[in-house]
mmCIF file of C-alpha atoms and ligand atoms in Angstrom:
data_model
loop_
_atom_site.group_PDB
_atom_site.id
_atom_site.type_symbol
_atom_site.label_atom_id
_atom_site.label_comp_id
_atom_site.label_asym_id
_atom_site.label_seq_id
_atom_site.Cartn_x
_atom_site.Cartn_y
_atom_site.Cartn_z
ATOM 1 C CA UNK A 1 0.000 0.000 0.000
ATOM 2 C CA UNK A 2 1.144 3.492 -0.849
ATOM 3 C CA UNK A 3 2.324 5.417 2.222
ATOM 4 C CA UNK A 4 0.784 8.774 3.024
ATOM 5 C CA UNK A 5 2.915 11.917 3.248
ATOM 6 C CA UNK A 6 0.301 13.612 5.407
ATOM 7 C CA UNK A 7 -1.409 11.104 7.714
ATOM 8 C CA UNK A 8 -2.563 13.566 10.415
ATOM 9 C CA UNK A 9 -6.206 12.543 9.964
ATOM 10 C CA UNK A 10 -5.442 8.837 10.435
ATOM 11 C CA UNK A 11 -3.250 9.528 13.456
ATOM 12 C CA UNK A 12 -5.922 11.722 15.043
ATOM 13 C CA UNK A 13 -8.504 8.953 14.516
ATOM 14 C CA UNK A 14 -6.164 6.420 16.131
ATOM 15 C CA UNK A 15 -5.653 8.905 18.972
ATOM 16 C CA UNK A 16 -1.928 9.016 18.310
ATOM 17 C CA UNK A 17 -0.034 12.149 19.210
ATOM 18 C CA UNK A 18 -0.162 14.882 16.545
ATOM 19 C CA UNK A 19 1.687 18.194 16.275
ATOM 20 C CA UNK A 20 -1.547 19.979 15.285
ATOM 21 C CA UNK A 21 -5.103 18.868 14.481
ATOM 22 C CA UNK A 22 -5.896 17.830 10.886
ATOM 23 C CA UNK A 23 -8.416 20.039 9.072
ATOM 24 C CA UNK A 24 -10.965 19.479 6.303
ATOM 25 C CA UNK A 25 -14.386 20.972 5.570
ATOM 26 C CA UNK A 26 -17.681 19.244 4.918
ATOM 27 C CA UNK A 27 -18.807 20.061 1.336
ATOM 28 C CA UNK A 28 -15.283 21.303 0.626
ATOM 29 C CA UNK A 29 -15.766 20.425 -3.050
ATOM 30 C CA UNK A 30 -18.646 22.667 -3.960
ATOM 31 C CA UNK A 31 -20.195 25.853 -5.186
ATOM 32 C CA UNK A 32 -17.948 28.328 -3.344
ATOM 33 C CA UNK A 33 -15.089 27.226 -5.651
ATOM 34 C CA UNK A 34 -14.992 29.012 -9.041
ATOM 35 C CA UNK A 35 -13.425 25.956 -10.737
ATOM 36 C CA UNK A 36 -16.286 23.792 -9.489
ATOM 37 C CA UNK A 37 -18.734 26.314 -10.965
ATOM 38 C CA UNK A 38 -17.028 25.998 -14.354
ATOM 39 C CA UNK A 39 -17.602 22.221 -14.415
ATOM 40 C CA UNK A 40 -21.104 22.733 -13.024
ATOM 41 C CA UNK A 41 -21.939 24.976 -15.989
ATOM 42 C CA UNK A 42 -20.925 22.216 -18.427
ATOM 43 C CA UNK A 43 -22.200 18.986 -16.850
ATOM 44 C CA UNK A 44 -25.306 18.215 -14.823
ATOM 45 C CA UNK A 45 -25.020 16.990 -11.233
ATOM 46 C CA UNK A 46 -25.247 13.230 -11.774
ATOM 47 C CA UNK A 47 -22.943 13.403 -14.819
ATOM 48 C CA UNK A 48 -20.342 14.995 -12.520
ATOM 49 C CA UNK A 49 -20.961 12.277 -9.912
ATOM 50 C CA UNK A 50 -20.985 9.361 -12.385
ATOM 51 C CA UNK A 51 -17.951 10.304 -14.485
ATOM 52 C CA UNK A 52 -14.843 9.208 -12.548
ATOM 53 C CA UNK A 53 -12.574 11.759 -14.273
ATOM 54 C CA UNK A 54 -14.912 14.637 -13.343
ATOM 55 C CA UNK A 55 -15.493 13.371 -9.789
ATOM 56 C CA UNK A 56 -11.720 13.068 -9.343
ATOM 57 C CA UNK A 57 -11.034 16.547 -10.694
ATOM 58 C CA UNK A 58 -13.650 18.051 -8.343
ATOM 59 C CA UNK A 59 -12.371 16.041 -5.349
ATOM 60 C CA UNK A 60 -8.846 17.371 -5.888
ATOM 61 C CA UNK A 61 -9.841 21.052 -6.182
ATOM 62 C CA UNK A 62 -9.938 21.814 -2.426
ATOM 63 C CA UNK A 63 -6.777 19.777 -1.826
ATOM 64 C CA UNK A 64 -4.874 21.819 -4.424
ATOM 65 C CA UNK A 65 -6.549 25.183 -3.818
ATOM 66 C CA UNK A 66 -7.437 25.301 -0.111
ATOM 67 C CA UNK A 67 -4.786 23.029 1.360
ATOM 68 C CA UNK A 68 -7.028 20.723 3.417
ATOM 69 C CA UNK A 69 -5.511 17.666 5.146
ATOM 70 C CA UNK A 70 -7.961 15.203 3.555
ATOM 71 C CA UNK A 71 -9.849 14.702 0.308
ATOM 72 C CA UNK A 72 -13.521 13.607 0.388
ATOM 73 C CA UNK A 73 -14.720 11.869 -2.732
ATOM 74 C CA UNK A 74 -17.141 13.963 -4.803
ATOM 75 C CA UNK A 75 -20.387 12.009 -4.818
ATOM 76 C CA UNK A 76 -23.697 12.159 -2.959
ATOM 77 C CA UNK A 77 -25.555 10.210 -0.283
ATOM 78 C CA UNK A 78 -28.474 9.840 -2.712
ATOM 79 C CA UNK A 79 -26.591 7.405 -4.957
ATOM 80 C CA UNK A 80 -27.851 4.692 -2.561
ATOM 81 C CA UNK A 81 -31.596 5.259 -3.154
ATOM 82 C CA UNK A 82 -30.739 5.535 -6.854
ATOM 83 C CA UNK A 83 -28.865 2.221 -6.839
ATOM 84 C CA UNK A 84 -31.762 0.633 -4.910
ATOM 85 C CA UNK A 85 -34.019 1.492 -7.853
ATOM 86 C CA UNK A 86 -35.504 4.899 -7.047
ATOM 87 C CA UNK A 87 -35.205 7.754 -9.481
ATOM 88 C CA UNK A 88 -33.381 10.774 -7.986
ATOM 89 C CA UNK A 89 -33.361 14.149 -9.720
ATOM 90 C CA UNK A 90 -31.312 17.153 -8.618
ATOM 91 C CA UNK A 91 -33.410 20.230 -9.301
ATOM 92 C CA UNK A 92 -31.683 23.532 -9.860
ATOM 93 C CA UNK A 93 -32.146 25.763 -6.827
ATOM 94 C CA UNK A 94 -34.448 23.228 -5.136
ATOM 95 C CA UNK A 95 -32.285 20.230 -4.239
ATOM 96 C CA UNK A 96 -33.100 16.547 -4.579
ATOM 97 C CA UNK A 97 -36.419 15.177 -5.851
ATOM 98 C CA UNK A 98 -37.492 11.517 -5.772
ATOM 99 C CA UNK A 99 -40.643 11.267 -7.927
ATOM 100 C CA UNK A 100 -41.599 7.837 -6.543
ATOM 101 C CA UNK A 101 -41.590 7.538 -2.740
ATOM 102 C CA UNK A 102 -41.702 4.581 -0.329
ATOM 103 C CA UNK A 103 -44.912 4.132 1.670
ATOM 104 C CA UNK A 104 -45.992 0.468 1.513
ATOM 105 C CA UNK A 105 -44.683 -3.078 1.902
ATOM 106 C CA UNK A 106 -44.845 -3.439 -1.878
ATOM 107 C CA UNK A 107 -42.618 -0.368 -2.264
ATOM 108 C CA UNK A 108 -40.037 -1.795 0.167
ATOM 109 C CA UNK A 109 -40.140 -5.243 -1.470
ATOM 110 C CA UNK A 110 -39.482 -3.695 -4.873
ATOM 111 C CA UNK A 111 -36.186 -2.134 -3.764
ATOM 112 C CA UNK A 112 -33.020 -3.588 -5.214
ATOM 113 C CA UNK A 113 -30.385 -4.724 -2.718
ATOM 114 C CA UNK A 114 -28.326 -7.150 -4.830
ATOM 115 C CA UNK A 115 -25.529 -5.925 -7.073
ATOM 116 C CA UNK A 116 -25.570 -2.437 -5.625
ATOM 117 C CA UNK A 117 -21.755 -2.336 -5.539
ATOM 118 C CA UNK A 118 -21.832 -3.210 -9.244
ATOM 119 C CA UNK A 119 -24.308 -0.383 -9.983
ATOM 120 C CA UNK A 120 -22.151 2.013 -7.990
ATOM 121 C CA UNK A 121 -18.868 1.014 -9.600
ATOM 122 C CA UNK A 122 -18.503 4.585 -10.880
ATOM 123 C CA UNK A 123 -17.847 5.591 -7.244
ATOM 124 C CA UNK A 124 -15.200 2.918 -6.700
ATOM 125 C CA UNK A 125 -13.605 3.870 -10.024
ATOM 126 C CA UNK A 126 -13.549 7.526 -8.948
ATOM 127 C CA UNK A 127 -11.963 6.553 -5.610
ATOM 128 C CA UNK A 128 -9.258 4.481 -7.313
ATOM 129 C CA UNK A 129 -8.485 7.261 -9.781
ATOM 130 C CA UNK A 130 -8.449 9.925 -7.042
ATOM 131 C CA UNK A 131 -6.184 7.777 -4.891
ATOM 132 C CA UNK A 132 -3.782 7.523 -7.814
ATOM 133 C CA UNK A 133 -3.882 11.281 -8.525
ATOM 134 C CA UNK A 134 -3.410 12.139 -4.845
ATOM 135 C CA UNK A 135 -0.226 10.112 -4.894
ATOM 136 C CA UNK A 136 -0.218 9.885 -1.100
ATOM 137 C CA UNK A 137 -0.518 13.649 -0.482
ATOM 138 C CA UNK A 138 -3.450 13.327 1.952
ATOM 139 C CA UNK A 139 -5.885 10.578 3.023
ATOM 140 C CA UNK A 140 -9.081 9.999 1.036
ATOM 141 C CA UNK A 141 -12.476 9.937 2.790
ATOM 142 C CA UNK A 142 -15.335 7.808 1.452
ATOM 143 C CA UNK A 143 -18.876 8.292 2.736
ATOM 144 C CA UNK A 144 -22.517 7.292 2.784
ATOM 145 C CA UNK A 145 -25.725 8.601 4.288
ATOM 146 C CA UNK A 146 -26.939 6.997 7.503
ATOM 147 C CA UNK A 147 -29.980 4.706 7.149
ATOM 148 C CA UNK A 148 -32.328 7.158 8.917
ATOM 149 C CA UNK A 149 -31.292 10.077 6.668
ATOM 150 C CA UNK A 150 -31.661 7.912 3.541
ATOM 151 C CA UNK A 151 -35.121 6.777 4.727
ATOM 152 C CA UNK A 152 -36.025 10.469 5.111
ATOM 153 C CA UNK A 153 -35.440 11.089 1.391
ATOM 154 C CA UNK A 154 -37.006 7.768 0.310
ATOM 155 C CA UNK A 155 -40.246 8.462 2.193
ATOM 156 C CA UNK A 156 -40.476 12.236 1.889
ATOM 157 C CA UNK A 157 -39.291 12.442 -1.734
ATOM 158 C CA UNK A 158 -37.563 15.786 -1.185
ATOM 159 C CA UNK A 159 -35.876 17.912 1.460
ATOM 160 C CA UNK A 160 -37.898 18.978 4.493
ATOM 161 C CA UNK A 161 -37.419 21.052 7.622
ATOM 162 C CA UNK A 162 -39.398 18.682 9.854
ATOM 163 C CA UNK A 163 -39.299 15.278 8.058
ATOM 164 C CA UNK A 164 -42.862 14.791 9.269
ATOM 165 C CA UNK A 165 -43.812 12.138 6.690
ATOM 166 C CA UNK A 166 -40.659 10.130 7.367
ATOM 167 C CA UNK A 167 -41.359 10.198 11.098
ATOM 168 C CA UNK A 168 -45.049 9.361 10.599
ATOM 169 C CA UNK A 169 -44.003 6.384 8.451
ATOM 170 C CA UNK A 170 -41.719 5.099 11.224
ATOM 171 C CA UNK A 171 -44.214 5.691 14.034
ATOM 172 C CA UNK A 172 -47.271 4.237 12.259
ATOM 173 C CA UNK A 173 -45.547 1.339 10.449
ATOM 174 C CA UNK A 174 -42.634 0.485 12.747
ATOM 175 C CA UNK A 175 -42.105 -3.010 11.422
ATOM 176 C CA UNK A 176 -41.991 -1.883 7.815
ATOM 177 C CA UNK A 177 -39.710 1.009 8.781
ATOM 178 C CA UNK A 178 -37.267 -1.432 10.376
ATOM 179 C CA UNK A 179 -37.324 -3.643 7.292
ATOM 180 C CA UNK A 180 -36.468 -0.615 5.178
ATOM 181 C CA UNK A 181 -33.777 0.638 7.583
ATOM 182 C CA UNK A 182 -32.204 -2.837 7.653
ATOM 183 C CA UNK A 183 -32.153 -3.104 3.858
ATOM 184 C CA UNK A 184 -30.513 0.327 3.618
ATOM 185 C CA UNK A 185 -28.026 -0.678 6.337
ATOM 186 C CA UNK A 186 -27.009 -3.924 4.604
ATOM 187 C CA UNK A 187 -26.593 -2.114 1.294
ATOM 188 C CA UNK A 188 -24.601 0.690 2.924
ATOM 189 C CA UNK A 189 -22.237 -1.726 4.671
ATOM 190 C CA UNK A 190 -21.442 -3.453 1.360
ATOM 191 C CA UNK A 191 -21.058 -0.106 -0.346
ATOM 192 C CA UNK A 192 -18.677 1.253 2.317
ATOM 193 C CA UNK A 193 -16.627 -1.968 2.240
ATOM 194 C CA UNK A 194 -16.289 -1.532 -1.535
ATOM 195 C CA UNK A 195 -15.192 2.100 -1.013
ATOM 196 C CA UNK A 196 -12.483 0.991 1.404
ATOM 197 C CA UNK A 197 -11.293 -1.684 -1.027
ATOM 198 C CA UNK A 198 -11.114 0.928 -3.801
ATOM 199 C CA UNK A 199 -8.884 3.229 -1.738
ATOM 200 C CA UNK A 200 -10.903 5.155 0.868
ATOM 201 C CA UNK A 201 -8.761 5.517 4.012
ATOM 202 C CA UNK A 202 -11.577 6.782 6.265
ATOM 203 C CA UNK A 203 -15.376 6.380 6.020
ATOM 204 C CA UNK A 204 -17.852 9.007 7.212
ATOM 205 C CA UNK A 205 -21.548 8.303 7.781
ATOM 206 C CA UNK A 206 -23.760 11.402 7.480
ATOM 207 C CA UNK A 207 -26.890 11.327 9.652
ATOM 208 C CA UNK A 208 -27.805 14.834 8.557
ATOM 209 C CA UNK A 209 -31.409 14.739 9.782
ATOM 210 C CA UNK A 210 -31.141 12.730 12.990
ATOM 211 C CA UNK A 211 -31.620 15.960 14.961
ATOM 212 C CA UNK A 212 -35.336 16.000 14.126
ATOM 213 C CA UNK A 213 -35.800 12.860 16.248
ATOM 214 C CA UNK A 214 -36.422 12.822 19.998
ATOM 215 C CA UNK A 215 -33.671 11.095 22.023
ATOM 216 C CA UNK A 216 -35.984 8.099 22.493
ATOM 217 C CA UNK A 217 -36.869 7.789 18.803
ATOM 218 C CA UNK A 218 -33.224 8.286 17.799
ATOM 219 C CA UNK A 219 -32.468 5.157 19.831
ATOM 220 C CA UNK A 220 -35.079 3.230 17.865
ATOM 221 C CA UNK A 221 -34.669 4.352 14.249
ATOM 222 C CA UNK A 222 -31.158 5.794 13.995
ATOM 223 C CA UNK A 223 -28.682 4.588 16.617
ATOM 224 C CA UNK A 224 -28.935 0.789 16.126
ATOM 225 C CA UNK A 225 -28.176 1.141 12.426
ATOM 226 C CA UNK A 226 -25.255 3.544 12.977
ATOM 227 C CA UNK A 227 -23.835 1.030 15.451
ATOM 228 C CA UNK A 228 -24.299 -1.871 13.010
ATOM 229 C CA UNK A 229 -22.396 0.057 10.340
ATOM 230 C CA UNK A 230 -19.559 0.991 12.720
ATOM 231 C CA UNK A 231 -19.316 -2.619 13.950
ATOM 232 C CA UNK A 232 -19.250 -4.080 10.448
ATOM 233 C CA UNK A 233 -16.391 -1.783 9.423
ATOM 234 C CA UNK A 234 -14.302 -1.780 12.589
ATOM 235 C CA UNK A 235 -11.552 -4.001 11.157
ATOM 236 C CA UNK A 236 -11.697 -2.383 7.718
ATOM 237 C CA UNK A 237 -11.326 1.395 8.102
ATOM 238 C CA UNK A 238 -11.784 4.112 10.741
ATOM 239 C CA UNK A 239 -15.386 5.328 10.767
ATOM 240 C CA UNK A 240 -16.622 8.830 11.661
ATOM 241 C CA UNK A 241 -20.296 9.044 12.615
ATOM 242 C CA UNK A 242 -21.970 12.439 12.163
ATOM 243 C CA UNK A 243 -25.384 12.434 13.880
ATOM 244 C CA UNK A 244 -26.176 16.088 13.243
ATOM 245 C CA UNK A 245 -28.259 17.667 16.007
ATOM 246 C CA UNK A 246 -28.244 14.511 18.137
ATOM 247 C CA UNK A 247 -25.916 15.726 20.882
ATOM 248 C CA UNK A 248 -27.858 13.493 23.307
ATOM 249 C CA UNK A 249 -26.430 10.389 21.584
ATOM 250 C CA UNK A 250 -22.757 11.249 22.068
ATOM 251 C CA UNK A 251 -22.191 9.218 25.204
ATOM 252 C CA UNK A 252 -23.602 5.996 23.781
ATOM 253 C CA UNK A 253 -21.966 6.457 20.385
ATOM 254 C CA UNK A 254 -18.601 7.015 22.067
ATOM 255 C CA UNK A 255 -18.899 3.393 23.269
ATOM 256 C CA UNK A 256 -19.441 2.134 19.687
ATOM 257 C CA UNK A 257 -16.772 0.818 17.300
ATOM 258 C CA UNK A 258 -16.537 4.215 15.581
ATOM 259 C CA UNK A 259 -13.203 6.082 15.672
ATOM 260 C CA UNK A 260 -14.654 9.572 15.478
ATOM 261 C CA UNK A 261 -17.832 11.552 16.117
ATOM 262 C CA UNK A 262 -18.803 14.638 14.123
ATOM 263 C CA UNK A 263 -20.388 17.564 15.969
ATOM 264 C CA UNK A 264 -22.454 20.528 14.885
ATOM 265 C CA UNK A 265 -22.142 23.942 16.580
ATOM 266 C CA UNK A 266 -25.048 23.358 18.979
ATOM 267 C CA UNK A 267 -22.833 21.697 21.566
ATOM 268 C CA UNK A 268 -19.814 23.185 23.321
ATOM 269 C CA UNK A 269 -16.472 21.379 22.989
ATOM 270 C CA UNK A 270 -16.298 21.066 26.785
ATOM 271 C CA UNK A 271 -19.666 19.322 27.104
ATOM 272 C CA UNK A 272 -18.905 17.061 24.123
ATOM 273 C CA UNK A 273 -15.635 16.012 25.779
ATOM 274 C CA UNK A 274 -17.405 15.385 29.075
ATOM 275 C CA UNK A 275 -20.081 13.257 27.383
ATOM 276 C CA UNK A 276 -17.576 11.179 25.447
ATOM 277 C CA UNK A 277 -15.147 10.757 28.336
ATOM 278 C CA UNK A 278 -12.151 11.467 26.142
ATOM 279 C CA UNK A 279 -12.647 8.008 24.602
ATOM 280 C CA UNK A 280 -13.148 9.023 20.996
ATOM 281 C CA UNK A 281 -11.843 11.570 18.502
ATOM 282 C CA UNK A 282 -14.190 14.520 18.000
ATOM 283 C CA UNK A 283 -14.651 16.427 14.729
ATOM 284 C CA UNK A 284 -16.190 19.843 14.138
ATOM 285 C CA UNK A 285 -17.816 22.191 14.913
ATOM 286 C CA UNK A 286 -17.261 25.703 13.477
ATOM 287 C CA UNK A 287 -20.512 27.335 12.424
ATOM 288 C CA UNK A 288 -20.159 27.730 8.617
ATOM 289 C CA UNK A 289 -22.011 31.062 8.868
ATOM 290 C CA UNK A 290 -18.967 32.386 10.753
ATOM 291 C CA UNK A 291 -16.868 31.974 7.614
ATOM 292 C CA UNK A 292 -18.306 35.310 6.538
ATOM 293 C CA UNK A 293 -16.459 37.064 9.380
ATOM 294 C CA UNK A 294 -13.331 39.086 8.565
ATOM 295 C CA UNK A 295 -10.296 36.793 8.209
ATOM 296 C CA UNK A 296 -8.709 37.991 11.463
ATOM 297 C CA UNK A 297 -11.831 37.094 13.414
ATOM 298 C CA UNK A 298 -12.045 33.665 11.770
ATOM 299 C CA UNK A 299 -8.489 33.014 12.946
ATOM 300 C CA UNK A 300 -9.304 34.115 16.482
ATOM 301 C CA UNK A 301 -12.416 31.915 16.687
ATOM 302 C CA UNK A 302 -10.555 28.911 15.241
ATOM 303 C CA UNK A 303 -7.839 29.283 17.893
ATOM 304 C CA UNK A 304 -10.501 29.410 20.616
ATOM 305 C CA UNK A 305 -12.169 26.310 19.168
ATOM 306 C CA UNK A 306 -8.909 24.313 19.177
ATOM 307 C CA UNK A 307 -8.096 25.522 22.690
ATOM 308 C CA UNK A 308 -11.482 24.229 23.816
ATOM 309 C CA UNK A 309 -11.276 20.810 22.108
ATOM 310 C CA UNK A 310 -7.551 20.324 22.689
ATOM 311 C CA UNK A 311 -5.028 19.359 19.999
ATOM 312 C CA UNK A 312 -5.157 15.590 20.581
ATOM 313 C CA UNK A 313 -8.040 13.386 19.490
ATOM 314 C CA UNK A 314 -9.490 16.235 17.463
ATOM 315 C CA UNK A 315 -10.224 16.981 13.786
ATOM 316 C CA UNK A 316 -10.937 20.605 12.930
ATOM 317 C CA UNK A 317 -13.957 20.940 10.644
ATOM 318 C CA UNK A 318 -17.196 22.854 10.223
ATOM 319 C CA UNK A 319 -20.387 21.894 12.047
ATOM 320 C CA UNK A 320 -22.094 21.318 8.656
ATOM 321 C CA UNK A 321 -21.325 21.949 4.985
ATOM 322 C CA UNK A 322 -19.701 25.136 3.699
ATOM 323 C CA UNK A 323 -22.265 27.342 1.933
ATOM 324 C CA UNK A 324 -21.891 28.629 -1.654
ATOM 325 C CA UNK A 325 -21.529 32.303 -0.639
ATOM 326 C CA UNK A 326 -18.231 31.894 1.251
ATOM 327 C CA UNK A 327 -15.246 33.678 -0.346
ATOM 328 C CA UNK A 328 -12.400 31.268 -1.170
ATOM 329 C CA UNK A 329 -10.071 33.486 0.885
ATOM 330 C CA UNK A 330 -12.185 32.901 4.002
ATOM 331 C CA UNK A 331 -12.216 29.129 3.499
ATOM 332 C CA UNK A 332 -8.434 29.308 3.175
ATOM 333 C CA UNK A 333 -8.186 31.434 6.318
ATOM 334 C CA UNK A 334 -10.072 28.752 8.256
ATOM 335 C CA UNK A 335 -7.666 26.028 7.066
ATOM 336 C CA UNK A 336 -4.576 28.214 7.568
ATOM 337 C CA UNK A 337 -5.645 29.106 11.102
ATOM 338 C CA UNK A 338 -5.667 25.416 12.027
ATOM 339 C CA UNK A 339 -2.325 24.805 10.319
ATOM 340 C CA UNK A 340 -0.706 27.738 12.123
ATOM 341 C CA UNK A 341 -2.228 26.894 15.487
ATOM 342 C CA UNK A 342 0.042 27.373 18.442
ATOM 343 C CA UNK A 343 -1.375 27.767 21.896
HETATM 344 O O1 LIG B 401 -17.136 17.928 -0.647
HETATM 345 C C1 LIG B 401 -17.841 17.050 -0.115
HETATM 346 O O2 LIG B 401 -18.261 17.129 1.062
HETATM 347 C C2 LIG B 401 -18.129 15.783 -0.881
HETATM 348 C C3 LIG B 401 -19.320 15.789 -1.650
HETATM 349 C C4 LIG B 401 -20.698 15.708 -1.027
HETATM 350 C C5 LIG B 401 -21.842 16.157 -1.716
HETATM 351 N N1 LIG B 401 -22.947 15.785 -1.035
HETATM 352 C C6 LIG B 401 -21.820 16.883 -2.993
HETATM 353 C C7 LIG B 401 -22.964 17.734 -3.345
HETATM 354 C C8 LIG B 401 -21.149 15.120 0.155
HETATM 355 C C9 LIG B 401 -20.357 14.510 1.293
HETATM 356 C C10 LIG B 401 -22.579 15.150 0.117
HETATM 357 C C11 LIG B 401 -23.413 14.548 1.152
HETATM 358 C C12 LIG B 401 -24.843 14.883 1.198
HETATM 359 N N2 LIG B 401 -25.729 15.015 0.163
HETATM 360 C C13 LIG B 401 -25.571 15.035 2.394
HETATM 361 C C14 LIG B 401 -24.991 14.850 3.784
HETATM 362 C C15 LIG B 401 -24.196 16.032 4.210
HETATM 363 C C16 LIG B 401 -25.024 17.210 4.613
HETATM 364 O O3 LIG B 401 -24.832 18.270 4.000
HETATM 365 O O4 LIG B 401 -25.815 17.075 5.553
HETATM 366 C C17 LIG B 401 -26.901 15.323 2.067
HETATM 367 C C18 LIG B 401 -28.039 15.574 3.033
HETATM 368 C C19 LIG B 401 -26.988 15.307 0.640
HETATM 369 C C20 LIG B 401 -28.194 15.493 -0.191
HETATM 370 C C21 LIG B 401 -28.068 16.660 -1.089
HETATM 371 N N3 LIG B 401 -27.219 16.723 -2.189
HETATM 372 C C22 LIG B 401 -28.761 17.892 -1.017
HETATM 373 C C23 LIG B 401 -29.772 18.247 0.061
HETATM 374 C C24 LIG B 401 -28.323 18.682 -2.076
HETATM 375 C C25 LIG B 401 -28.857 20.035 -2.490
HETATM 376 C C26 LIG B 401 -28.482 21.106 -1.568
HETATM 377 C C27 LIG B 401 -27.139 21.695 -1.906
HETATM 378 O O5 LIG B 401 -26.285 21.767 -0.999
HETATM 379 O O6 LIG B 401 -26.957 22.077 -3.044
HETATM 380 C C28 LIG B 401 -27.326 17.959 -2.769
HETATM 381 C C29 LIG B 401 -26.531 18.419 -3.923
HETATM 382 C C30 LIG B 401 -25.055 18.434 -3.775
HETATM 383 N N4 LIG B 401 -24.295 17.404 -3.302
HETATM 384 C C31 LIG B 401 -24.173 19.476 -4.168
HETATM 385 C C32 LIG B 401 -22.873 19.047 -3.912
HETATM 386 C C33 LIG B 401 -21.600 19.778 -4.192
HETATM 387 C C34 LIG B 401 -24.598 20.789 -4.813
HETATM 388 C C35 LIG B 401 -24.828 20.524 -6.235
HETATM 389 C C36 LIG B 401 -24.687 21.769 -7.038
HETATM 390 O O7 LIG B 401 -25.634 22.551 -7.072
HETATM 391 O O8 LIG B 401 -23.647 21.922 -7.665
#
């Protein structure tokens, strides 16, 4: 295996001593980058995702231009519903749309779970090509959506603030919901194993909408499946779980097989450390809206954030994805502030 020149992320996830925390940004390959916008003007979203050369080029942009300590493969969590047989459209200015939604046993039975790795071989090809182009510069992160978040899109058919229909589906048809969550989980485990085999050094699981669940319901529809995924991958690659908004789950998830937990900005570093007993690496949690502050203030806030988390067992990141309106200079200032950190 090719050795990495910068393995800060892997060392932080193994809780080995590091000279400074590694830094990357969720959605680091995206609309705030002018070179991304050029490719976006030429090719539609799923063409960019499904063409390994384009996905690789986009993945490398923030590594070359922003100087992050990790690459995250350019893809989307919605490739799983797509590979399971549901049509997914990406509507300009509106986000994802799934014209046919899941509501009944017949709908669940019709989902495809065999050969999903084969259908998604464009992702593994993109990972292999990216790995080659990175030439060991930084680690490569693979990812998938968590089963609950994928169920949200499959049932709701589009984005939502409350995910009411997804919750109603789970509460009124619990057995069917568990069947669906289990089928997504099994598919996701195979998919993440294939990503590791193709070159992903770290795997992140995005539970973007877990925060709309009560602590009790999180334990029923989200947590067991996150734990299954972490367990299945524990001997394969380090896993980072990102249960956005579900601060209440941190203690129990810190006892799972995961190597890292992602945090949003709604929890203080001190409380997150207390809840996780210093057992697991924490990642986050800069509010992306703060990237619009003047560069000097970004630097000051980043220093305070690292002081609060501590250098060890920590990955500097945002609390959610970077938004399209952030100047490239500000994204760079965030990364530079971590790289120049000295207490
Ligand atoms: O740089 C990276 O982080 C890697 C690429 C990546 C994308 N999507 C590319 C993308 C990752 C990790 C994702 C994950 C993803 N996709 C999540 C989980 C992370 C999160 O933000 O909570 C979710 C919920 C999705 C679903 C999704 N995809 C939505 C809601 C949207 C539309 C909203 C938006 O941000 O535009 C997308 C489209 C999408 N996925 C874009 C990108 C760069 C924007 C496409 C464009 O307009 O060019």
